[in-house]
Coordinates of C-alpha atoms and ligand atoms in Angstrom, one line a residue:
M2 CA -16.0 23.3 17.8
A3 CA -14.6 21.0 20.5
G4 CA -11.0 20.0 19.8
A5 CA -10.6 22.4 16.9
R6 CA -7.1 23.9 16.9
Q7 CA -7.2 27.7 16.8
R8 CA -4.3 29.0 14.8
P9 CA -3.6 32.7 15.3
K10 CA -4.0 34.8 12.2
P11 CA -1.1 36.8 10.9
R12 CA -1.1 40.5 11.7
G13 CA -3.1 42.6 9.2
A14 CA -3.2 39.7 6.8
D15 CA -6.7 38.2 7.2
T16 CA -6.9 37.2 3.6
A17 CA -3.5 35.5 3.6
A18 CA -3.8 33.4 6.7
S19 CA -2.0 30.5 5.1
G20 CA -0.4 29.4 1.9
P21 CA 2.9 28.0 0.8
A22 CA 4.6 31.4 0.6
A23 CA 3.3 32.3 4.0
V24 CA 5.3 29.6 5.7
L25 CA 8.5 30.8 4.1
A26 CA 8.5 34.6 4.5
N27 CA 6.4 37.6 5.2
A28 CA 5.7 40.4 2.8
F29 CA 9.2 41.9 3.5
G30 CA 11.0 38.7 2.7
F31 CA 11.9 37.9 6.3
P32 CA 10.9 34.8 8.1
C33 CA 7.9 35.5 10.2
P34 CA 7.3 33.4 13.3
E35 CA 3.5 33.7 13.2
Y36 CA 3.4 32.7 9.5
S37 CA 5.7 29.7 10.1
L38 CA 3.5 28.0 12.7
P39 CA 3.2 24.5 11.5
K40 CA 0.0 23.6 9.8
K41 CA -1.6 20.2 10.4
L42 CA -2.1 17.5 7.8
F43 CA -4.3 14.5 8.2
I44 CA -4.3 11.7 5.6
R45 CA -6.7 8.8 5.7
T46 CA -5.5 5.9 3.6
Y47 CA -7.7 3.2 2.1
G48 CA -6.6 0.1 0.3
C49 CA -3.3 -1.3 -0.6
Q50 CA 0.3 -0.7 0.5
M51 CA 0.9 1.4 -2.6
N52 CA -1.6 3.8 -1.2
V53 CA 0.2 3.8 2.2
Y54 CA 3.5 4.6 0.4
D55 CA 1.8 7.3 -1.7
S56 CA 0.3 8.9 1.5
A57 CA 3.8 9.0 3.0
R58 CA 5.1 10.7 -0.1
M59 CA 2.3 13.2 0.0
A60 CA 3.4 14.1 3.6
D61 CA 7.0 14.4 2.2
V62 CA 5.7 16.8 -0.5
L63 CA 3.8 18.9 2.0
A64 CA 6.4 19.0 4.8
P65 CA 8.4 21.9 3.2
L66 CA 5.1 23.9 3.2
G67 CA 5.0 23.6 6.9
Y68 CA 2.6 20.7 7.2
A69 CA 3.1 18.5 10.2
Q70 CA 1.0 15.5 11.1
A71 CA -2.4 15.9 12.8
S72 CA -3.9 13.3 15.0
G73 CA -7.4 13.6 13.5
P74 CA -9.4 15.5 10.9
E75 CA -10.8 17.8 13.5
E76 CA -7.5 19.6 14.2
A77 CA -6.2 19.5 10.6
D78 CA -5.6 22.4 8.2
M79 CA -5.7 19.9 5.4
V80 CA -7.4 16.6 5.1
I81 CA -6.7 14.1 2.3
L82 CA -8.6 11.0 1.7
N83 CA -6.3 8.7 -0.2
T84 CA -8.8 6.3 -1.8
C85 CA -9.0 2.8 -3.3
H86 CA -11.3 1.8 -6.1
I87 CA -10.5 -1.9 -6.4
R88 CA -13.7 -3.3 -5.0
E89 CA -17.4 -2.4 -4.6
K90 CA -18.8 0.6 -2.8
A91 CA -15.5 2.4 -2.7
A92 CA -16.9 5.6 -4.1
E93 CA -19.9 5.5 -1.7
K94 CA -17.7 5.0 1.3
V95 CA -15.7 8.1 0.2
Y96 CA -18.8 10.2 -0.3
S97 CA -20.1 9.3 3.2
E98 CA -16.8 10.1 4.7
L99 CA -16.9 13.4 2.8
G100 CA -20.2 14.2 4.4
R101 CA -18.6 13.9 7.8
L102 CA -15.7 16.1 6.7
R103 CA -18.1 18.7 5.3
E104 CA -19.6 19.1 8.8
I105 CA -16.1 19.7 10.2
K106 CA -15.5 22.3 7.5
Q107 CA -18.8 24.0 8.2
Q108 CA -18.3 24.0 12.0
R109 CA -14.8 25.5 11.7
G110 CA -15.8 28.3 9.4
G111 CA -14.0 31.5 8.7
G112 CA -10.3 31.5 8.2
E113 CA -10.0 28.1 9.9
T114 CA -11.7 26.0 7.3
P115 CA -9.5 23.0 6.4
I116 CA -8.6 22.2 2.8
L117 CA -10.4 19.0 1.8
A118 CA -8.9 16.8 -0.8
V119 CA -9.6 13.4 -2.3
A120 CA -6.7 11.5 -3.8
G121 CA -6.1 8.1 -5.2
C122 CA -8.0 5.8 -7.5
V123 CA -11.5 6.8 -6.7
A124 CA -10.5 10.4 -7.4
Q125 CA -8.9 9.3 -10.6
A126 CA -12.1 7.4 -11.7
E127 CA -14.7 9.9 -10.6
G128 CA -12.8 13.1 -11.5
A129 CA -15.1 16.1 -12.3
E130 CA -18.1 14.0 -11.2
M131 CA -16.8 14.0 -7.7
L132 CA -16.5 17.8 -7.7
A133 CA -20.0 18.1 -9.0
R134 CA -21.4 15.8 -6.3
A135 CA -19.3 17.3 -3.5
P136 CA -19.0 21.0 -4.3
F137 CA -17.4 21.8 -0.9
L138 CA -14.3 19.8 -2.0
D139 CA -11.2 21.8 -2.6
I140 CA -9.0 19.4 -4.5
V141 CA -9.4 16.1 -6.4
F142 CA -6.2 14.5 -7.7
G143 CA -5.1 11.2 -9.0
P144 CA -2.2 8.9 -8.1
Q145 CA 0.1 10.3 -10.7
T146 CA -0.1 14.0 -9.8
Y147 CA 0.6 14.3 -6.1
H148 CA 4.0 15.8 -6.8
R149 CA 2.0 18.8 -7.9
L150 CA 0.3 19.2 -4.6
P151 CA 1.9 22.6 -3.7
E152 CA 0.6 24.0 -6.9
M153 CA -2.8 22.6 -6.3
I154 CA -2.9 24.0 -2.8
A155 CA -1.8 27.4 -4.1
R156 CA -4.7 27.3 -6.6
A157 CA -7.1 26.2 -4.0
E158 CA -6.1 29.0 -1.7
R159 CA -6.4 31.6 -4.5
A160 CA -9.8 30.4 -5.4
A161 CA -12.6 32.4 -3.7
R162 CA -14.5 30.3 -1.2
K163 CA -18.0 31.7 -1.2
G164 CA -21.1 30.2 0.4
G165 CA -19.3 27.2 1.7
R166 CA -18.3 26.0 -1.8
G167 CA -14.9 24.4 -2.3
A168 CA -12.1 25.5 -4.5
G169 CA -12.8 22.7 -7.0
V170 CA -9.2 22.1 -8.2
L171 CA -9.0 19.0 -10.4
D172 CA -5.8 17.2 -11.5
T173 CA -6.3 13.7 -12.7
E174 CA -4.0 13.7 -15.6
F175 CA -1.4 11.2 -16.5
P176 CA 1.4 13.8 -16.8
S177 CA 4.3 13.4 -19.1
E178 CA 6.8 14.3 -16.4
A179 CA 7.7 11.4 -14.2
K180 CA 6.2 11.9 -10.7
F181 CA 9.2 10.3 -9.0
D182 CA 11.6 12.8 -10.5
H183 CA 9.6 15.6 -8.9
L184 CA 9.2 14.2 -5.4
P185 CA 11.4 15.3 -2.5
K186 CA 13.7 12.7 -0.9
A187 CA 11.8 10.1 0.9
S188 CA 12.0 10.9 4.6
A189 CA 12.3 8.0 6.9
G190 CA 9.7 9.6 9.1
A191 CA 7.0 9.5 6.5
A192 CA 7.9 6.7 4.1
A193 CA 9.2 4.4 6.8
A194 CA 7.6 3.1 9.9
G195 CA 10.9 3.0 11.9
C196 CA 13.0 0.1 10.7
T197 CA 10.8 -1.1 7.9
A198 CA 9.8 0.9 4.8
F199 CA 7.8 0.6 1.6
L200 CA 9.6 1.5 -1.6
T201 CA 7.6 1.9 -4.8
I202 CA 9.6 0.6 -7.8
Q203 CA 6.9 0.1 -10.3
E204 CA 3.4 1.5 -11.0
G205 CA 0.5 0.8 -13.2
C206 CA -0.3 -2.3 -15.1
D207 CA -0.7 -3.5 -18.6
K208 CA -2.2 -6.9 -17.8
F209 CA -5.8 -5.8 -18.1
C210 CA -7.3 -8.6 -16.1
S211 CA -11.0 -8.4 -17.1
F212 CA -12.2 -7.7 -13.5
C213 CA -9.7 -5.0 -12.6
V214 CA -9.7 -1.2 -12.6
V215 CA -6.0 -0.7 -11.9
P216 CA -4.9 -0.3 -15.6
Y217 CA -7.5 2.5 -15.8
T218 CA -6.8 4.3 -12.5
R219 CA -3.1 3.8 -12.2
G220 CA -2.2 3.9 -15.9
V221 CA 0.3 2.0 -18.0
E222 CA 3.2 0.1 -16.5
F223 CA 6.1 2.2 -15.4
S224 CA 9.3 1.1 -13.7
R225 CA 11.6 3.5 -11.9
P226 CA 15.2 3.5 -13.0
G227 CA 17.4 1.1 -11.0
Q228 CA 19.7 3.9 -9.8
A229 CA 16.8 5.9 -8.4
V230 CA 15.6 2.9 -6.5
L231 CA 19.1 2.1 -5.1
A232 CA 19.5 5.8 -4.0
E233 CA 16.1 5.9 -2.2
C234 CA 16.9 2.6 -0.5
R235 CA 20.3 3.8 0.6
E236 CA 18.6 6.9 2.1
L237 CA 16.2 4.8 4.0
V238 CA 18.9 2.5 5.3
D239 CA 20.9 5.6 6.4
A240 CA 17.8 6.7 8.3
G241 CA 17.7 3.3 10.1
V242 CA 15.6 1.1 7.8
R243 CA 16.5 -2.5 7.8
E244 CA 13.7 -4.1 5.8
V245 CA 12.2 -2.8 2.6
T246 CA 9.1 -4.0 0.8
L247 CA 9.4 -3.2 -2.9
L248 CA 6.0 -2.2 -4.2
G249 CA 4.3 -2.3 -7.5
Q250 CA 0.9 -3.1 -8.8
N251 CA 2.7 -5.7 -10.9
V252 CA 6.0 -5.6 -9.2
N253 CA 7.7 -8.6 -10.9
A254 CA 7.1 -7.0 -14.3
Y255 CA 9.8 -4.5 -13.1
H256 CA 12.1 -3.5 -15.9
G257 CA 13.9 -0.4 -14.7
A258 CA 16.6 1.4 -16.8
A259 CA 20.0 0.2 -15.8
P260 CA 22.4 2.9 -14.7
D261 CA 24.7 4.7 -17.1
G262 CA 27.8 2.5 -17.6
D263 CA 25.7 -0.6 -18.4
D264 CA 24.8 -1.2 -22.0
A265 CA 22.8 1.5 -23.6
G266 CA 19.1 0.7 -23.2
A267 CA 19.7 -2.1 -20.8
T268 CA 17.2 -2.8 -18.1
W269 CA 17.2 -4.5 -14.8
G270 CA 14.6 -7.1 -14.0
L271 CA 13.3 -7.5 -10.4
A272 CA 15.9 -10.3 -9.6
E273 CA 18.7 -8.0 -10.8
L274 CA 17.4 -5.1 -8.7
I275 CA 17.0 -7.4 -5.6
G276 CA 20.6 -8.5 -6.1
R277 CA 21.9 -4.9 -6.1
L278 CA 19.7 -3.9 -3.1
A279 CA 21.0 -7.0 -1.2
G280 CA 24.5 -5.5 -1.6
I281 CA 23.5 -2.4 0.6
D282 CA 25.2 -2.8 4.0
G283 CA 22.7 -2.5 6.8
L284 CA 19.7 -3.6 4.8
E285 CA 18.8 -7.0 6.2
R286 CA 15.6 -8.0 4.6
I287 CA 13.8 -7.5 1.3
R288 CA 10.3 -8.3 0.3
Y289 CA 8.2 -7.5 -2.7
T290 CA 4.5 -7.3 -3.6
T291 CA 2.3 -7.8 -5.6
S292 CA 3.5 -10.2 -8.2
H293 CA 1.9 -11.8 -11.2
P294 CA 2.4 -15.6 -11.8
R295 CA 3.2 -14.9 -15.4
D296 CA 6.1 -12.6 -14.6
M297 CA 8.0 -15.0 -12.4
D298 CA 11.1 -15.4 -14.5
D299 CA 14.0 -17.8 -14.1
A300 CA 16.2 -15.2 -12.4
L301 CA 13.5 -14.4 -9.9
Y302 CA 13.0 -18.1 -9.0
D303 CA 16.8 -18.4 -8.6
A304 CA 16.9 -15.3 -6.4
H305 CA 14.5 -17.0 -4.0
G306 CA 17.1 -19.8 -3.8
S307 CA 20.2 -17.8 -3.5
C308 CA 19.5 -14.4 -1.9
D309 CA 19.4 -14.7 1.9
K310 CA 18.0 -11.3 2.3
L311 CA 15.0 -12.1 0.3
M312 CA 12.4 -13.2 2.8
L313 CA 10.7 -16.6 2.9
Y314 CA 7.3 -15.3 1.9
L315 CA 5.7 -14.6 -1.5
H316 CA 2.3 -13.1 -2.3
L317 CA 1.4 -14.8 -5.6
P318 CA -2.2 -14.2 -6.5
A319 CA -3.9 -17.2 -8.3
Q320 CA -7.4 -15.6 -8.4
S321 CA -9.0 -18.9 -9.5
G322 CA -8.2 -22.6 -9.9
S323 CA -10.4 -23.1 -12.9
D324 CA -8.8 -22.7 -16.4
R325 CA -12.0 -21.6 -17.9
I326 CA -12.3 -18.8 -15.3
L327 CA -8.6 -17.9 -15.5
A328 CA -9.0 -17.5 -19.3
A329 CA -12.2 -15.3 -18.8
M330 CA -10.2 -13.2 -16.3
N331 CA -7.4 -12.8 -18.9
R332 CA -4.9 -13.9 -16.4
G333 CA -2.6 -15.6 -19.0
Y334 CA -1.8 -18.8 -17.2
T335 CA -3.5 -22.1 -16.4
A336 CA -3.9 -23.7 -13.0
A337 CA -1.3 -26.3 -13.9
E338 CA 1.2 -23.5 -14.7
Y339 CA 0.5 -21.8 -11.4
R340 CA 1.0 -25.2 -9.6
A341 CA 4.3 -25.6 -11.5
G342 CA 5.5 -22.2 -10.3
V343 CA 4.7 -23.1 -6.7
A344 CA 6.5 -26.4 -7.0
R345 CA 9.6 -24.6 -8.5
L346 CA 9.6 -22.0 -5.6
R347 CA 9.4 -24.9 -3.1
R348 CA 12.3 -26.6 -4.8
M349 CA 14.3 -23.4 -4.2
R350 CA 13.0 -22.8 -0.7
P351 CA 11.1 -25.8 0.7
D352 CA 9.7 -23.7 3.6
I353 CA 8.7 -20.6 1.6
A354 CA 5.4 -19.2 2.9
L355 CA 2.9 -18.6 0.2
S356 CA 0.1 -16.1 0.1
G357 CA -2.4 -15.2 -2.6
D358 CA -5.6 -13.5 -3.7
F359 CA -8.7 -15.2 -4.8
I360 CA -11.9 -14.0 -6.4
V361 CA -15.0 -16.1 -6.0
G362 CA -18.2 -15.7 -8.1
F363 CA -16.5 -14.3 -11.2
P364 CA -19.2 -14.1 -13.9
G365 CA -20.0 -17.6 -15.2
E366 CA -18.2 -19.4 -12.3
S367 CA -20.0 -22.8 -11.9
E368 CA -19.8 -24.9 -8.8
A369 CA -17.3 -27.1 -10.6
D370 CA -15.1 -24.0 -11.3
F371 CA -15.3 -23.0 -7.6
E372 CA -14.4 -26.6 -6.6
A373 CA -11.3 -26.3 -8.8
T374 CA -10.3 -23.2 -6.8
M375 CA -10.8 -25.1 -3.6
A376 CA -8.7 -28.0 -4.9
L377 CA -5.9 -25.6 -5.8
V378 CA -6.0 -24.1 -2.4
R379 CA -6.0 -27.5 -0.7
E380 CA -3.0 -28.5 -2.8
V381 CA -0.9 -25.4 -2.4
E382 CA -1.5 -24.9 1.4
Y383 CA -1.3 -21.2 1.9
A384 CA 0.3 -19.6 4.9
Q385 CA -2.2 -16.8 4.5
A386 CA -4.3 -15.5 1.7
Y387 CA -6.9 -12.9 0.8
S388 CA -10.2 -13.7 -0.8
F389 CA -13.0 -11.6 -2.2
K390 CA -16.4 -11.8 -3.7
Y391 CA -16.3 -10.7 -7.3
S392 CA -17.5 -7.1 -7.6
P393 CA -18.3 -5.6 -11.0
R394 CA -16.2 -2.5 -11.6
P395 CA -17.6 0.0 -14.0
G396 CA -15.6 0.2 -17.2
T397 CA -14.1 -3.2 -16.9
P398 CA -14.9 -6.0 -19.4
A399 CA -16.1 -8.5 -16.8
A400 CA -18.8 -6.0 -15.6
L401 CA -20.5 -6.3 -19.0
L402 CA -20.7 -10.2 -18.9
E403 CA -24.2 -11.5 -18.6
D404 CA -23.9 -14.5 -16.4
Q405 CA -23.2 -12.6 -13.2
V406 CA -23.3 -15.0 -10.1
P407 CA -26.0 -14.1 -7.6
D408 CA -24.7 -12.4 -4.5
Q409 CA -26.0 -15.1 -2.2
V410 CA -24.0 -17.8 -4.1
R411 CA -20.9 -15.5 -4.1
G412 CA -21.3 -15.1 -0.3
E413 CA -21.7 -18.7 0.3
R414 CA -18.6 -19.7 -1.8
L415 CA -16.6 -17.0 -0.1
Q416 CA -17.4 -18.5 3.3
R417 CA -16.3 -21.9 2.2
L418 CA -13.1 -20.6 0.8
Q419 CA -12.3 -18.5 3.8
A420 CA -13.0 -21.4 6.2
L421 CA -10.4 -23.4 4.3
L422 CA -7.9 -20.6 4.1
N423 CA -8.3 -19.9 7.8
D424 CA -7.7 -23.5 8.7
Q425 CA -4.5 -23.5 6.6
Q426 CA -3.3 -20.3 8.2
Q427 CA -3.9 -21.7 11.7
A428 CA -2.1 -24.9 10.8
F429 CA 0.8 -23.0 9.3
N430 CA 1.1 -20.8 12.4
Q431 CA 0.8 -23.9 14.7
R432 CA 3.8 -25.5 13.0
M433 CA 5.9 -22.6 14.2
V434 CA 5.4 -23.5 17.9
G435 CA 8.7 -24.6 19.4
Q436 CA 10.7 -23.1 16.5
R437 CA 13.2 -20.3 16.9
L438 CA 12.5 -17.6 14.4
P439 CA 14.5 -14.4 13.6
L440 CA 12.5 -11.3 14.0
L441 CA 12.9 -7.7 13.2
L442 CA 11.3 -5.9 16.1
D443 CA 9.5 -3.0 14.4
R444 CA 6.9 -1.7 16.9
S445 CA 5.7 -1.7 20.5
G446 CA 2.7 -3.9 21.4
R447 CA -0.5 -2.9 23.0
R448 CA 0.7 -4.0 26.5
P449 CA 3.5 -2.1 28.2
G450 CA 6.7 -4.0 27.8
Q451 CA 5.4 -5.8 24.7
L452 CA 7.3 -5.7 21.4
V453 CA 6.2 -6.9 18.0
G454 CA 8.2 -8.1 15.0
R455 CA 7.8 -10.0 11.8
S456 CA 9.0 -13.4 11.2
P457 CA 10.7 -14.2 7.8
Y458 CA 7.3 -15.7 6.9
M459 CA 5.5 -12.4 7.5
Q460 CA 3.8 -13.4 10.7
A461 CA 3.5 -10.8 13.5
V462 CA 5.2 -12.2 16.6
H463 CA 4.5 -10.7 20.1
L464 CA 7.0 -11.0 22.9
D465 CA 8.1 -9.2 26.1
G466 CA 11.4 -7.2 25.9
P467 CA 13.1 -3.9 26.6
E468 CA 12.2 -0.9 24.4
E469 CA 15.9 -0.6 23.4
L470 CA 15.4 -3.7 21.2
L471 CA 13.1 -1.9 18.8
G472 CA 14.7 -1.8 15.4
E473 CA 16.9 -4.9 16.2
M474 CA 17.0 -8.4 14.8
V475 CA 16.4 -10.9 17.6
L476 CA 15.7 -14.6 17.9
A477 CA 12.3 -15.6 19.3
E478 CA 11.2 -19.0 20.6
I479 CA 7.6 -19.4 19.5
T480 CA 5.3 -20.5 22.3
E481 CA 1.8 -19.9 21.0
A482 CA 0.0 -19.7 17.7
H483 CA -3.1 -17.6 17.2
A484 CA -5.2 -17.1 14.1
N485 CA -3.3 -14.0 12.9
S486 CA -0.2 -13.8 15.0
L487 CA 2.3 -15.7 17.1
A488 CA 3.5 -15.3 20.7
G489 CA 7.1 -16.0 21.7
Q490 CA 9.9 -15.4 24.1
L491 CA 13.2 -13.6 23.5
A492 CA 15.8 -16.3 22.8
G493 CA 18.8 -14.2 21.8
R494 CA 20.0 -11.2 19.8
S495 CA 21.6 -11.1 16.5
A496 CA 24.7 -9.0 15.8
G497 CA 24.3 -5.8 13.8
P498 CA 23.8 -2.1 14.2
V499 CA 20.9 -0.9 16.4
A500 CA 18.7 1.5 14.7
V501 CA 16.7 2.7 17.7
G502 CA 16.8 6.4 16.6
A503 CA 14.7 5.7 13.6
M504 CA 11.9 4.4 15.7
A505 CA 10.9 7.8 16.9
A506 CA 9.6 8.4 13.4
S507 CA 7.2 5.5 13.5
A508 CA 4.3 7.6 14.9
T509 CA 2.1 8.5 12.0
S510 CA -1.1 10.4 11.5
M511 CA -2.0 8.1 8.7
E512 CA -4.7 5.5 9.1
Q513 CA -5.2 2.6 6.8
T514 CA -8.7 1.2 6.2
I515 CA -8.9 -1.8 4.0
Ligands
5AD606 N1 -13.7 -7.9 -7.5 C1 -13.2 -8.6 -6.5 N2 -11.9 -8.6 -6.2 C2 -11.1 -7.9 -7.0 N3 -9.8 -7.7 -7.0 C3 -9.4 -6.9 -7.9 N4 -10.5 -6.5 -8.6 C4 -11.6 -7.1 -8.1 C5 -12.9 -7.1 -8.3 N5 -13.5 -6.4 -9.4 C6 -8.9 -8.4 -6.0 C7 -7.9 -9.3 -6.7 C8 -6.6 -8.6 -6.6 C9 -6.8 -7.9 -5.3 C10 -5.9 -6.7 -5.0 O1 -8.1 -7.5 -5.3 O2 -7.9 -10.6 -6.1 O3 -5.5 -9.4 -6.7
SF4_607 FE1 -5.2 -5.7 -11.9 FE2 -3.2 -7.1 -10.9 FE3 -4.5 -7.9 -13.2 FE4 -2.9 -5.7 -13.2 S1 -2.3 -7.9 -12.8 S2 -4.9 -5.9 -14.1 S3 -3.2 -4.9 -11.1 S4 -5.3 -7.8 -11.1

C-alpha cells in the first residue's frame, strides 16, 4: 500500500522476520545488521496526562527491542492505542479506530503485518470481550502490565496468525510485582518533551467517587517510593528537563515510602516530596495534578506558600457546588469546605491560578443544584477549568441511579457553565496584558521564528525569538490575551544553564486525543 515501509526480510528466515531476539543477534549469536534494522512503533494516546506518561514509558520498554518512533500507523511495525475510559463512547471510538487499523493490517499482509495492541483503561475494562469483538487484535493489556510488553510481543509473535486472525494475547492483571520496578530508566526522549516532563508518582484511587471508573480500571492507590521518584527526577534533570509535572490519579494522596535511613515505615506526603525535589539543582519548576480537595493537608497548603519552585497553578476539581450532589458523588467534602480550601490557598499565594473539573447533570441534579455549581464558579473565579456532561459508566454506582438527567438538560447546563468558565478564562488572561511573566520556552510555534512557553499560571505564551532560547527561562512582556493563550515579547533572559540539547528529543510519534 502507499506509504507502507518495506522492511527487507532476513536471509533464509522467513518465519522469523522479527522478534525481540532477532534485533539482538542472529542464530549464531552475532549481531546481524539486517536483523537489527529498527522497527517502527506508533502509539496513539487518548485521555489524561497519565496516559501520555504511560505511552512514553511503553516506548522506553520497547526501545531495547529496536522499536523507533513511526510517524503514522501506516509505516509502523507495531501500533498501540493507549485508551481512556473515563467518559462515554470511549470503547466505541476505540473499535472504530481498530476498524481502520484492521484495513492497514489486511493491506500490508504477509510478513509485513503490524502488531496491533490496545492498552489503557478501555483494554482493562473490556479485556477478553475486546479480543472476541476484534479477533484481528494481537495484544490487549491494561495500565498495570506494560512492563511485560516484551513478553507479550514474544507470545504474539509465536502465535500462529492464520486467516487474518490476531494473536489474541491478553494481560489485564493487577500483578503483584510493582510495574515501576520493572521499567527501564525513563529516557528524556520519550518521557520528556524537551525541557518539561511528566513523572508519575502515584497511581490508582481508593476514593470511589460514584461516577468514576478509575478505581476499577487503574486499581487501588499506590505511591512510588520517594527515593525512586527522586532518582527518576534527577535523571530527567540530567537530560535537560527543567520542569516536572508530578502525576497521579489522586496525586495529593501520595504517601511514598521514605528512603532507608528515615524511621522504619515512615512515608513522605506530597509536600515532603515536593520539598526534596525542589532541592535538585537545575530543576526550576514543579507542578502536580490531579488533586482531590480532601487530600489537601496543612503541609501542602504551606508548600504553596513557601516553595518558589511550586508553580502558581493548581488543578483542584470541585465537580459540583451542591452539597446534596457532592454527597451523592461520594466526594467527601462540602461546597463550604471547598471554598475554605480555596481561601486558604489564596492566603498563601494571592495570585494562584485555579483550575478544576465539573460534572453537570449528575443523576438527581436539580436546577437549584446546578445553580449552586454556577454560584461556586462565580465565587472562585477559575483561570481555566474543564466541564463535562455526566456520562453513566458501566459498573459504577451512579450508573444505577434512577433519576438520570435527560441529555438535553445536561447539554443545556453544560453550555451555561462553559460560557461562564470561558468568560472567566478570558478575563484571567486579559489581566496578564502589560505584565512581565517568566516563561520556560519549551517548543517552537507554528510560525517560523515563533517560540512557545508556559507562564507560572500554565498559560501558553507565544513570542518571537531565536531557536537557541528553547529550553531557557525568559521574561515575556504580555501584549495580547486570547481565549486559550497569550502573546508576548521577549523582555529579558534569566540566568541558568541552557538545555538546548534536550530539545532534539521533543519530536514524538505520540498523538494525544482528548
Ligand atoms: N461522567 C462525566 N465526567 C466524568 N469524569 C469522570 N467520570 C465522569 C463521568 N462518568 C470527569 C471528572 C474528573 C475528570 C477527569 O473527568 O470531572 O475529574
Ligand atoms: Fe475518580 Fe478522581 Fe474520584 Fe478517584 S478521586 S474516584 S480518580 S474522580
